[in-house]
Amino acid sequence: MPRPTGRQTVYADEATIRRILTETGDTWAVVGLSGNRGRAAYGVAEVLQRFGKRVVPVHPKAETVHGEQGYASLADVPFPVDVVDVFVNSDLAGQVADEAVAAGAKAVWFQLGVIDEAAYERTRGAGLDMVMDRCPAIEIPRLG
């Protein structure tokens, strides 16, 4: 299948996708992950776990999901996270990206449909890798 071109490629180049999924680290904070099995975050987190990632749920309910203790915010997570995977509306995503930078994350991943170009520029400017409008559960099996 041909890869998308244009703006999406700029915000999700193959080298960055591969680096985040294979080299950046295995602790992923999934912002928006709750115990609701009908939500995309639940299934994506499950795939990430199957590929060896530790999934840390971040949601106001602070539920335990997939066997991992949840936290109400990124600031509440008492250990370092490598990647912050963002499942919130685009209008809230920029704040989460800023929190990821403040928390010392190495990368930020905005899910399909989550787009904030200003947040992308700020996050990259802070030295973090970032992918926007893509899904790691789609990308990670492609790596082979």
Coordinates of C-alpha atoms in Angstrom, one line a residue:
M1 CA 0.0 0.0 0.0
P2 CA 1.5 3.4 -0.9
R3 CA 2.3 5.7 2.0
P4 CA 0.4 9.0 2.3
T5 CA 2.1 12.0 0.9
G6 CA 1.9 15.7 1.7
R7 CA 1.4 17.1 5.1
Q8 CA 0.8 13.8 6.8
T9 CA 4.2 12.6 5.8
V10 CA 5.8 15.7 7.3
Y11 CA 4.2 15.0 10.6
A12 CA 4.8 11.3 10.5
D13 CA 8.0 10.5 8.6
E14 CA 9.0 6.8 8.5
A15 CA 12.3 7.3 10.3
T16 CA 10.6 9.0 13.3
I17 CA 7.9 6.4 13.5
R18 CA 10.5 3.6 13.5
R19 CA 12.7 5.4 16.1
I20 CA 9.8 6.0 18.5
L21 CA 8.5 2.4 18.2
T22 CA 11.9 0.6 18.3
E23 CA 14.5 2.8 20.0
T24 CA 12.9 5.5 22.2
G25 CA 11.8 3.3 25.1
D26 CA 9.1 0.9 26.2
T27 CA 7.1 2.9 28.8
W28 CA 4.2 4.6 27.1
A29 CA 1.8 6.9 28.9
V30 CA -1.6 6.6 27.1
V31 CA -3.5 9.8 27.8
G32 CA -7.2 9.1 27.5
L33 CA -7.0 5.4 28.3
S34 CA -9.8 4.1 30.6
G35 CA -11.4 0.8 31.2
N36 CA -14.0 1.4 28.4
R37 CA -13.4 -1.4 26.0
G38 CA -15.3 0.4 23.3
R39 CA -12.8 3.2 23.0
A40 CA -9.9 3.1 20.5
A41 CA -7.4 3.8 23.3
Y42 CA -8.2 0.5 24.9
G43 CA -7.5 -1.6 21.8
V44 CA -4.4 0.3 20.9
A45 CA -3.0 -0.1 24.4
E46 CA -3.6 -3.8 24.1
V47 CA -1.6 -3.9 20.9
L48 CA 1.3 -1.9 22.4
Q49 CA 1.4 -4.4 25.3
R50 CA 1.6 -7.3 22.9
F51 CA 4.6 -5.7 21.3
G52 CA 6.4 -5.4 24.6
K53 CA 5.5 -1.9 25.7
R54 CA 4.5 -1.0 29.2
V55 CA 1.2 1.0 29.0
V56 CA 0.5 3.5 31.7
P57 CA -3.2 4.7 31.7
V58 CA -3.6 8.5 32.1
H59 CA -7.2 9.5 32.6
P60 CA -9.1 11.5 35.2
K61 CA -10.7 8.3 36.5
A62 CA -7.2 6.9 37.2
E63 CA -8.4 3.3 36.5
T64 CA -6.3 0.2 36.4
V65 CA -6.3 -0.9 32.7
H66 CA -4.6 -3.9 31.2
G67 CA -3.1 -4.7 34.6
E68 CA -1.4 -1.3 34.9
Q69 CA -2.2 1.3 37.6
G70 CA -3.8 4.4 36.1
Y71 CA -3.0 8.1 37.0
A72 CA -5.2 11.1 36.8
S73 CA -2.6 13.2 34.9
L74 CA 0.9 12.9 33.5
A75 CA 2.2 14.9 36.4
D76 CA 0.9 12.2 38.8
V77 CA 2.9 9.4 37.1
P78 CA 5.7 8.7 39.7
F79 CA 8.3 7.3 37.2
P80 CA 9.7 8.4 33.8
V81 CA 7.7 7.7 30.7
D82 CA 9.4 7.4 27.3
V83 CA 6.5 8.2 25.0
V84 CA 3.2 10.0 25.6
D85 CA 0.4 8.6 23.3
V86 CA -2.4 11.2 23.1
F87 CA -6.1 10.1 22.7
V88 CA -7.8 13.4 23.5
N89 CA -9.5 16.0 21.2
S90 CA -7.2 18.1 19.1
D91 CA -8.2 21.2 21.1
L92 CA -6.8 19.6 24.3
A93 CA -3.8 17.8 22.7
G94 CA -1.4 20.8 22.8
Q95 CA -1.7 21.0 26.6
V96 CA -0.9 17.3 26.8
A97 CA 2.1 17.7 24.6
D98 CA 3.4 20.6 26.8
E99 CA 2.9 18.4 29.9
A100 CA 4.8 15.6 28.1
V101 CA 7.7 18.0 27.6
A102 CA 7.6 19.1 31.2
A103 CA 7.5 15.5 32.4
G104 CA 10.7 14.7 30.5
A105 CA 9.2 12.3 27.9
K106 CA 11.3 11.5 24.9
A107 CA 8.5 11.5 22.3
V108 CA 4.9 12.4 21.8
W109 CA 2.4 10.6 19.6
F110 CA -0.9 12.1 18.5
Q111 CA -3.4 9.5 17.4
L112 CA -5.4 9.4 14.2
G113 CA -7.4 12.6 13.9
V114 CA -5.5 14.4 16.6
I115 CA -3.8 17.4 15.0
D116 CA -2.3 20.5 16.5
E117 CA 0.4 22.0 14.3
A118 CA 1.5 24.6 16.9
A119 CA 1.9 21.8 19.5
Y120 CA 3.9 19.8 17.0
E121 CA 6.3 22.8 16.4
R122 CA 6.7 23.4 20.2
T123 CA 7.3 19.8 21.0
R124 CA 9.9 19.3 18.2
G125 CA 11.4 22.6 19.2
A126 CA 11.9 21.2 22.7
G127 CA 13.9 18.4 21.2
L128 CA 11.3 15.6 21.4
D129 CA 10.4 13.3 18.5
M130 CA 6.7 13.6 17.5
V131 CA 4.2 11.8 15.3
M132 CA 0.8 13.3 14.6
D133 CA -2.4 11.8 13.0
R134 CA -1.1 8.2 13.0
C135 CA -1.8 5.1 15.1
P136 CA 1.1 3.0 16.6
A137 CA -1.2 -0.1 16.6
I138 CA -1.2 0.2 12.8
E139 CA 2.5 1.2 12.5
I140 CA 4.2 -1.3 14.8
P141 CA 3.1 -4.5 13.0
R142 CA 4.5 -3.1 9.8
L143 CA 8.0 -2.8 11.2
G144 CA 8.5 -6.6 10.9

